[in-house]
Amino acid sequence: MNPLLEVNGLTMRFGGLLAVNNVALSLNEKEVVSVIGPNGAGKTTVFNCLTGFYKPTAGQILYRGEALQGLAGHQIARKGIVRTFQHVRLFKDMSVIENLLVAQHRHLNTNFLAGLLKTPAFKKSESDALAFAEYWLDKVDLKEFANRKAGNLAYGQQRRLEIARCMVTRPEILMLDEPAAGLNPKETDDLDKLIIDLRDNESVSVLLIEHDMKLVMGISDRIYVVNQGCPLANGKPEDIRNNPEVIKAYLGEF
Amino acid sequence: MKKLNLSGALISTVTFMLLAGWLLGIRMEPSSSGLKLALADEQHLKWLFIGMAAVFLSQLLHPIIFGNRKAKASSKKFSFKLPSPEQNPKAYRLVVSFALAAAIVWPFMVSRGSVDLATLTLIYVMLGLGLNVVVGLAGLLDLGYVGFYAVGAYTYALLSADGFGFWMCLPIAGAMAALFGFLLGFPVLRLRGDYLAIVTLGFGEIIRLLLNNLTHLTGGPNGISSIPKPTLFGLEFNRRLKGEGFDTFHNFFGISYNSQYKVIFLYLMALLLVVLTVIVINRLLRMPIGRAWEALREDEIACRSLGLNPTVVKLTAFTIGAGFAGFAGSFFAARQGFISPESFTFIESAIILAIVVLGGMGSQVGVILAAIIMTVLPEMAREFNEYRMLMFGLMMVFMMVWRPQGLLPMSRPHIELKEEAKA
Ligand SMILES: Nc1ncnc2c1ncn2[C@@H]1O[C@H](COP(=O)(O)OP(=O)(O)OP(=O)(O)O)[C@@H](O)[C@H]1O
Ligand SMILES: [Mg+2]
């Protein structure tokens, strides 16, 4: 079976700094794959290259056999690859539900006249979007806050909203950059369940950056380890856990 | 006990002295060897010292006065709210109908001058609402908005000279201004924040300079005069038939001529245009494009990560905003009967921007309120006309201190979920 996403020789250079050096990874359908590594290893930079926010210096990114490198960020998102950010990036002054409506922009009826005249087709598309947003609000347990300003939510809720906002774009690949950072243990548990639910019931593939090893080891199908921009190891969680090099560079002795 | 702000007060006073001292404290006197600097006369020095004392005292007492105020403001949130259409449709409709009825009846009861002023106010309302789309909603600081206003005005003035009627020209003027917005938007919208502001400022000036120098087309600094007034289905409001109309208003209805009719007619037309503008922008706000504008203002990177093309979203805001300026411009030309590049200087852009900021970015009612304040206040305080810009500046400073969010900040449209509605 061909992988959904295949990355080869990805390299990103900032002046003299080689932030990402020859990284390769692949992601199959309905898989959770994690990228781990010490701070400053270049994990977020890999994400930025994959989602078109940086233009990689070299390398190939194939999504269903189609080359993505060089496409703009919004074009890649439209193909079904969306991400969250290490620092939450919600539309803070807009309500929770509006955040989810904006994300569905390209699935909506954006015809100017249809909107001005409130044609039946327009109303239908808006109410469909609302229903879909509601479905996801329910899933991330934020329904009662639908009309609250996104910026006023608690931190954990903001993180969940960010995931929901990605999901309403109907993605195939969801990329999460440290989704558990700043969450309490209960919230981390919920996040664990949510990601498994996304993979099993919503059939998205998840690419995950995370420092919480319990979470990573528990849900990952495969793990890639990056260190100082270079790939260090990859494999199943148990292989990674026992890999002496990974222990030395990142995990430390338990 | 709040601490007095002594060092801050001293610094401010010295700064003030350095800045104002040049203007007030020193005088140039002709002498045998040319010009000679001399200390200003007593009157000016007195003013200088009063100014310094005022700056010193206000800075010194600032923490005492404003410290408490801030604490109060944060403990008690601003509670006055207009009923929103979704939450309380009945109250909303009632308020709107009353306001509209009052606005329609009002001109028949007041003097000609008041109606005229109100018409001018309505033009600014239209401009404010249009710029609000660009600045308040999409977050693009546009300092050259007056350029599109000028395009609209000149489009009507030039077309009407070729015999086109007002109602025909209105959409053309809007479209023309929108086209300009689109063309100018293309290269500049890659820029961000301050850079965008500077480039748009430049474009506004370029348009004005073009109008000044394309003499064969625009009449240059002399402008274009005797632009025909709009007609009511072909009825003119002049004493005698002048233009394309088939009859005059008073003759058609068999009443005696009264110049008041024309003024009221223009007012009602401006009101109609404003109401249309409000309705359209209200719809836009609840459409995907309106939400995309705001999302863009909030976070452009997040927008891109969700598949929104920032350039397209910005361009629509810029174009639509420019279109409204075009409508306002063509009406302005029709009302005035005469336009020249003088009417479209940077200060107009600044006033329109001030209206948006004063009203509360994104808020329509706020913008309307601010437009009224900005046009009516200077009229009421005519004696202080020379200090108009000074008062304008003071008002902006006080607004920034007291209510940086504007008079009536925008409230979010409430969106009802289906199950909530049932429950
Ligand atoms: N735009 C940029 N310009 C210059 N250097 C950058 C840029 N972005 C990232 N870097 C550098 O690239 C390196 C990798 O950063 P990156 O953010 O990818 O690390 P990370 O693995 O995500 O770390 P963390 O776990 O702390 O999030 C760092 O040294 C960082 O300073
Ligand atoms: Mg990172």
Tab-separated table of N, CA and C in Angstrom, chain B residues 2-110:
chain	number	residue	atom	x	y	z
B	2	LYS	N	-1.911	56.488	46.253
B	2	LYS	CA	-1.192	56.408	44.982
B	2	LYS	C	0.042	57.299	45.021
B	3	LYS	N	1.106	56.836	44.383
B	3	LYS	CA	2.309	57.660	44.343
B	3	LYS	C	2.178	58.725	43.259
B	4	LEU	N	2.729	59.896	43.578
B	4	LEU	CA	2.709	60.940	42.555
B	4	LEU	C	3.755	60.622	41.500
B	5	ASN	N	3.428	60.972	40.289
B	5	ASN	CA	4.286	60.636	39.170
B	5	ASN	C	5.236	61.811	38.900
B	6	LEU	N	6.232	62.002	39.805
B	6	LEU	CA	7.038	63.220	39.746
B	6	LEU	C	8.018	63.221	38.573
B	7	SER	N	8.772	62.134	38.418
B	7	SER	CA	9.789	62.133	37.365
B	7	SER	C	9.119	62.194	35.997
B	8	GLY	N	8.028	61.455	35.836
B	8	GLY	CA	7.294	61.475	34.568
B	8	GLY	C	6.821	62.876	34.263
B	9	ALA	N	6.323	63.555	35.293
B	9	ALA	CA	5.793	64.897	35.091
B	9	ALA	C	6.899	65.851	34.659
B	10	LEU	N	8.084	65.704	35.286
B	10	LEU	CA	9.194	66.590	34.928
B	10	LEU	C	9.619	66.363	33.483
B	11	ILE	N	9.737	65.083	33.114
B	11	ILE	CA	10.150	64.775	31.735
B	11	ILE	C	9.149	65.348	30.740
B	12	SER	N	7.856	65.137	31.022
B	12	SER	CA	6.832	65.639	30.100
B	12	SER	C	6.922	67.151	29.972
B	13	THR	N	7.139	67.811	31.117
B	13	THR	CA	7.175	69.271	31.087
B	13	THR	C	8.348	69.775	30.256
B	14	VAL	N	9.508	69.130	30.471
B	14	VAL	CA	10.674	69.547	29.693
B	14	VAL	C	10.432	69.314	28.202
B	15	THR	N	9.870	68.142	27.875
B	15	THR	CA	9.567	67.851	26.472
B	15	THR	C	8.642	68.904	25.897
B	16	PHE	N	7.620	69.218	26.681
B	16	PHE	CA	6.657	70.211	26.223
B	16	PHE	C	7.347	71.552	25.983
B	17	MET	N	8.244	71.889	26.920
B	17	MET	CA	8.919	73.180	26.798
B	17	MET	C	9.757	73.208	25.530
B	18	LEU	N	10.457	72.094	25.273
B	18	LEU	CA	11.307	72.050	24.087
B	18	LEU	C	10.476	72.176	22.816
B	19	LEU	N	9.344	71.471	22.817
B	19	LEU	CA	8.532	71.472	21.595
B	19	LEU	C	7.800	72.792	21.407
B	20	ALA	N	7.114	73.217	22.476
B	20	ALA	CA	6.285	74.407	22.344
B	20	ALA	C	7.117	75.676	22.404
B	21	GLY	N	8.287	75.590	23.061
B	21	GLY	CA	9.135	76.765	23.198
B	21	GLY	C	9.517	77.350	21.847
B	22	TRP	N	9.784	76.469	20.883
B	22	TRP	CA	10.131	76.943	19.540
B	22	TRP	C	9.012	77.752	18.921
B	23	LEU	N	7.804	77.300	19.203
B	23	LEU	CA	6.673	77.932	18.533
B	23	LEU	C	6.222	79.197	19.244
B	24	LEU	N	6.195	79.120	20.583
B	24	LEU	CA	5.601	80.223	21.325
B	24	LEU	C	6.639	81.150	21.949
B	25	GLY	N	7.778	80.557	22.339
B	25	GLY	CA	8.704	81.322	23.169
B	25	GLY	C	9.655	82.207	22.378
B	26	ILE	N	9.846	81.884	21.114
B	26	ILE	CA	10.859	82.626	20.361
B	26	ILE	C	10.215	83.331	19.174
B	27	ARG	N	10.708	84.478	18.877
B	27	ARG	CA	10.133	85.270	17.810
B	27	ARG	C	11.263	85.721	16.885
B	28	MET	N	10.965	85.891	15.638
B	28	MET	CA	11.989	86.406	14.736
B	28	MET	C	11.713	87.870	14.500
B	29	GLU	N	12.744	88.653	14.635
B	29	GLU	CA	12.571	90.093	14.441
B	29	GLU	C	13.505	90.581	13.346
B	30	PRO	N	13.004	91.409	12.491
B	30	PRO	CA	13.889	91.981	11.477
B	30	PRO	C	14.858	92.963	12.154
B	31	SER	N	16.090	92.860	11.792
B	31	SER	CA	17.050	93.819	12.334
B	31	SER	C	17.983	94.252	11.203
B	32	SER	N	18.920	95.057	11.506
B	32	SER	CA	19.793	95.596	10.467
B	32	SER	C	20.539	94.484	9.744
B	33	SER	N	20.926	93.435	10.488
B	33	SER	CA	21.708	92.367	9.870
B	33	SER	C	20.824	91.196	9.440
B	34	GLY	N	19.596	91.483	9.061
B	34	GLY	CA	18.695	90.406	8.640
B	34	GLY	C	17.749	90.056	9.770
B	35	LEU	N	17.508	88.719	9.949
B	35	LEU	CA	16.585	88.307	10.991
B	35	LEU	C	17.329	88.056	12.284
B	36	LYS	N	16.635	88.320	13.406
B	36	LYS	CA	17.280	88.129	14.695
B	36	LYS	C	16.280	87.414	15.595
B	37	LEU	N	16.771	86.454	16.361
B	37	LEU	CA	15.878	85.763	17.277
B	37	LEU	C	15.718	86.586	18.539
B	38	ALA	N	14.489	86.628	19.036
B	38	ALA	CA	14.266	87.359	20.276
B	38	ALA	C	13.252	86.600	21.114
B	39	LEU	N	13.239	86.849	22.375
B	39	LEU	CA	12.251	86.236	23.241
B	39	LEU	C	10.868	86.791	22.869
B	40	ALA	N	9.887	85.920	22.915
B	40	ALA	CA	8.554	86.360	22.524
B	40	ALA	C	8.001	87.361	23.539
B	41	ASP	N	6.909	88.009	23.141
B	41	ASP	CA	6.337	88.991	24.067
B	41	ASP	C	5.678	88.292	25.255
B	42	GLU	N	5.292	89.106	26.221
B	42	GLU	CA	4.813	88.578	27.481
B	42	GLU	C	3.592	87.671	27.329
B	43	GLN	N	2.691	88.099	26.460
B	43	GLN	CA	1.459	87.359	26.245
B	43	GLN	C	1.755	85.896	25.893
B	44	HIS	N	2.671	85.721	24.927
B	44	HIS	CA	2.986	84.357	24.492
B	44	HIS	C	3.696	83.571	25.576
B	45	LEU	N	4.602	84.258	26.297
B	45	LEU	CA	5.312	83.561	27.361
B	45	LEU	C	4.349	83.102	28.443
B	46	LYS	N	3.351	83.931	28.698
B	46	LYS	CA	2.367	83.570	29.706
B	46	LYS	C	1.687	82.253	29.306
B	47	TRP	N	1.293	82.216	28.052
B	47	TRP	CA	0.626	81.003	27.577
B	47	TRP	C	1.539	79.796	27.697
B	48	LEU	N	2.791	80.017	27.381
B	48	LEU	CA	3.745	78.916	27.453
B	48	LEU	C	3.823	78.378	28.876
B	49	PHE	N	3.874	79.318	29.858
B	49	PHE	CA	3.979	78.857	31.239
B	49	PHE	C	2.702	78.183	31.702
B	50	ILE	N	1.577	78.709	31.257
B	50	ILE	CA	0.311	78.050	31.625
B	50	ILE	C	0.305	76.628	31.081
B	51	GLY	N	0.754	76.488	29.850
B	51	GLY	CA	0.801	75.165	29.230
B	51	GLY	C	1.703	74.225	30.007
B	52	MET	N	2.880	74.745	30.395
B	52	MET	CA	3.814	73.898	31.135
B	52	MET	C	3.223	73.483	32.464
B	53	ALA	N	2.581	74.429	33.129
B	53	ALA	CA	1.963	74.110	34.414
B	53	ALA	C	0.891	73.045	34.222
B	54	ALA	N	0.110	73.171	33.171
B	54	ALA	CA	-0.968	72.215	32.934
B	54	ALA	C	-0.397	70.824	32.689
B	55	VAL	N	0.639	70.753	31.852
B	55	VAL	CA	1.239	69.452	31.553
B	55	VAL	C	1.814	68.847	32.833
B	56	PHE	N	2.516	69.684	33.618
B	56	PHE	CA	3.141	69.189	34.836
B	56	PHE	C	2.096	68.631	35.797
B	57	LEU	N	1.055	69.433	36.038
B	57	LEU	CA	0.049	69.017	37.011
B	57	LEU	C	-0.697	67.779	36.542
B	58	SER	N	-1.074	67.764	35.268
B	58	SER	CA	-1.868	66.629	34.798
B	58	SER	C	-1.039	65.354	34.860
B	59	GLN	N	0.264	65.454	34.533
B	59	GLN	CA	1.103	64.265	34.610
B	59	GLN	C	1.320	63.842	36.060
B	60	LEU	N	1.461	64.831	36.922
B	60	LEU	CA	1.704	64.541	38.329
B	60	LEU	C	0.515	63.811	38.940
B	61	LEU	N	-0.671	64.284	38.599
B	61	LEU	CA	-1.869	63.732	39.223
B	61	LEU	C	-2.447	62.569	38.435
B	62	HIS	N	-1.824	62.248	37.302
B	62	HIS	CA	-2.356	61.207	36.424
B	62	HIS	C	-2.673	59.906	37.169
B	63	PRO	N	-1.714	59.366	37.965
B	63	PRO	CA	-2.011	58.091	38.624
B	63	PRO	C	-3.191	58.186	39.576
B	64	ILE	N	-3.351	59.351	40.201
B	64	ILE	CA	-4.440	59.478	41.163
B	64	ILE	C	-5.784	59.494	40.452
B	65	ILE	N	-5.824	60.262	39.373
B	65	ILE	CA	-7.094	60.367	38.657
B	65	ILE	C	-7.411	59.083	37.910
B	66	PHE	N	-6.438	58.609	37.123
B	66	PHE	CA	-6.730	57.497	36.225
B	66	PHE	C	-6.572	56.142	36.890
B	67	GLY	N	-5.727	56.087	37.911
B	67	GLY	CA	-5.539	54.809	38.588
B	67	GLY	C	-6.854	54.264	39.105
B	68	ASN	N	-7.608	55.118	39.799
B	68	ASN	CA	-8.887	54.678	40.349
B	68	ASN	C	-9.853	54.325	39.238
B	69	ARG	N	-9.829	55.188	38.230
B	69	ARG	CA	-10.778	54.994	37.147
B	69	ARG	C	-10.606	53.617	36.508
B	70	LYS	N	-9.348	53.239	36.325
B	70	LYS	CA	-9.084	51.965	35.677
B	70	LYS	C	-9.588	50.824	36.549
B	71	ALA	N	-9.311	50.925	37.848
B	71	ALA	CA	-9.758	49.865	38.744
B	71	ALA	C	-11.271	49.742	38.676
B	72	LYS	N	-11.942	50.893	38.646
B	72	LYS	CA	-13.398	50.861	38.596
B	72	LYS	C	-13.869	50.210	37.305
B	73	ALA	N	-13.246	50.635	36.214
B	73	ALA	CA	-13.689	50.157	34.911
B	73	ALA	C	-13.579	48.637	34.821
B	74	SER	N	-12.516	48.095	35.405
B	74	SER	CA	-12.355	46.659	35.250
B	74	SER	C	-13.311	45.891	36.160
B	75	SER	N	-13.689	46.517	37.295
B	75	SER	CA	-14.575	45.780	38.179
B	75	SER	C	-16.010	45.811	37.659
B	76	LYS	N	-16.367	46.901	37.025
B	76	LYS	CA	-17.737	46.975	36.517
B	76	LYS	C	-17.682	47.091	35.005
B	77	LYS	N	-18.147	46.060	34.350
B	77	LYS	CA	-18.059	46.096	32.892
B	77	LYS	C	-19.127	46.998	32.321
B	78	PHE	N	-18.786	47.579	31.189
B	78	PHE	CA	-19.703	48.441	30.470
B	78	PHE	C	-20.929	47.625	30.118
B	79	SER	N	-22.103	48.025	30.609
B	79	SER	CA	-23.225	47.089	30.502
B	79	SER	C	-24.241	47.472	29.438
B	80	PHE	N	-24.195	48.732	28.975
B	80	PHE	CA	-25.200	49.112	27.997
B	80	PHE	C	-24.998	48.356	26.695
B	81	LYS	N	-26.073	47.762	26.216
B	81	LYS	CA	-25.956	46.997	24.975
B	81	LYS	C	-27.201	47.211	24.146
B	82	LEU	N	-27.012	47.345	22.856
B	82	LEU	CA	-28.170	47.426	21.985
B	82	LEU	C	-28.711	46.019	21.791
B	83	PRO	N	-30.018	45.894	21.623
B	83	PRO	CA	-30.542	44.558	21.381
B	83	PRO	C	-30.007	44.040	20.043
B	84	SER	N	-29.527	42.828	20.014
B	84	SER	CA	-29.010	42.304	18.754
B	84	SER	C	-30.136	41.577	18.024
B	85	PRO	N	-30.081	41.558	16.697
B	85	PRO	CA	-31.187	40.997	15.934
B	85	PRO	C	-31.467	39.537	16.281
B	86	GLU	N	-30.428	38.775	16.648
B	86	GLU	CA	-30.672	37.359	16.881
B	86	GLU	C	-31.275	37.115	18.263
B	87	GLN	N	-30.785	37.898	19.257
B	87	GLN	CA	-31.198	37.590	20.612
B	87	GLN	C	-32.587	38.124	20.928
B	88	ASN	N	-32.883	39.288	20.392
B	88	ASN	CA	-34.161	39.890	20.724
B	88	ASN	C	-34.726	40.589	19.491
B	89	PRO	N	-35.232	39.784	18.562
B	89	PRO	CA	-35.621	40.356	17.266
B	89	PRO	C	-36.684	41.438	17.403
B	90	LYS	N	-37.620	41.271	18.347
B	90	LYS	CA	-38.708	42.245	18.469
B	90	LYS	C	-38.181	43.605	18.891
B	91	ALA	N	-37.401	43.606	19.956
B	91	ALA	CA	-36.860	44.870	20.465
B	91	ALA	C	-35.987	45.523	19.397
B	92	TYR	N	-35.236	44.689	18.718
B	92	TYR	CA	-34.340	45.200	17.682
B	92	TYR	C	-35.135	45.904	16.596
B	93	ARG	N	-36.192	45.226	16.134
B	93	ARG	CA	-36.996	45.826	15.062
B	93	ARG	C	-37.651	47.115	15.529
B	94	LEU	N	-38.100	47.102	16.771
B	94	LEU	CA	-38.760	48.287	17.321
B	94	LEU	C	-37.800	49.464	17.333
B	95	VAL	N	-36.615	49.234	17.856
B	95	VAL	CA	-35.619	50.307	17.955
B	95	VAL	C	-35.285	50.832	16.566
B	96	VAL	N	-35.068	49.899	15.636
B	96	VAL	CA	-34.688	50.311	14.287
B	96	VAL	C	-35.807	51.095	13.627
B	97	SER	N	-37.061	50.619	13.774
B	97	SER	CA	-38.156	51.332	13.117
B	97	SER	C	-38.309	52.733	13.674
B	98	PHE	N	-38.178	52.847	14.998
B	98	PHE	CA	-38.305	54.171	15.608
B	98	PHE	C	-37.213	55.112	15.112
B	99	ALA	N	-36.005	54.602	15.099
B	99	ALA	CA	-34.882	55.432	14.671
B	99	ALA	C	-35.093	55.887	13.232
B	100	LEU	N	-35.564	54.963	12.416
B	100	LEU	CA	-35.758	55.269	11.004
B	100	LEU	C	-36.884	56.277	10.822
B	101	ALA	N	-37.979	56.059	11.547
B	101	ALA	CA	-39.116	56.970	11.445
B	101	ALA	C	-38.697	58.369	11.867
B	102	ALA	N	-37.956	58.437	12.950
B	102	ALA	CA	-37.498	59.740	13.431
B	102	ALA	C	-36.622	60.399	12.375
B	103	ALA	N	-35.742	59.614	11.767
B	103	ALA	CA	-34.831	60.170	10.769
B	103	ALA	C	-35.583	60.670	9.542
B	104	ILE	N	-36.722	60.033	9.238
B	104	ILE	CA	-37.479	60.460	8.061
B	104	ILE	C	-38.309	61.704	8.359
B	105	VAL	N	-38.933	61.735	9.523
B	105	VAL	CA	-39.827	62.844	9.851
B	105	VAL	C	-39.044	64.111	10.181
B	106	TRP	N	-37.909	63.916	10.805
B	106	TRP	CA	-37.125	65.004	11.369
B	106	TRP	C	-36.889	66.187	10.426
B	107	PRO	N	-36.464	65.987	9.170
B	107	PRO	CA	-36.101	67.137	8.330
B	107	PRO	C	-37.273	68.078	8.060
B	108	PHE	N	-38.500	67.592	8.181
B	108	PHE	CA	-39.646	68.453	7.893
B	108	PHE	C	-39.900	69.442	9.018
B	109	MET	N	-39.193	69.257	10.131
B	109	MET	CA	-39.489	70.093	11.284
B	109	MET	C	-38.374	71.065	11.629
B	110	VAL	N	-37.236	70.931	10.934
B	110	VAL	CA	-36.116	71.785	11.328
B	110	VAL	C	-35.708	72.694	10.171
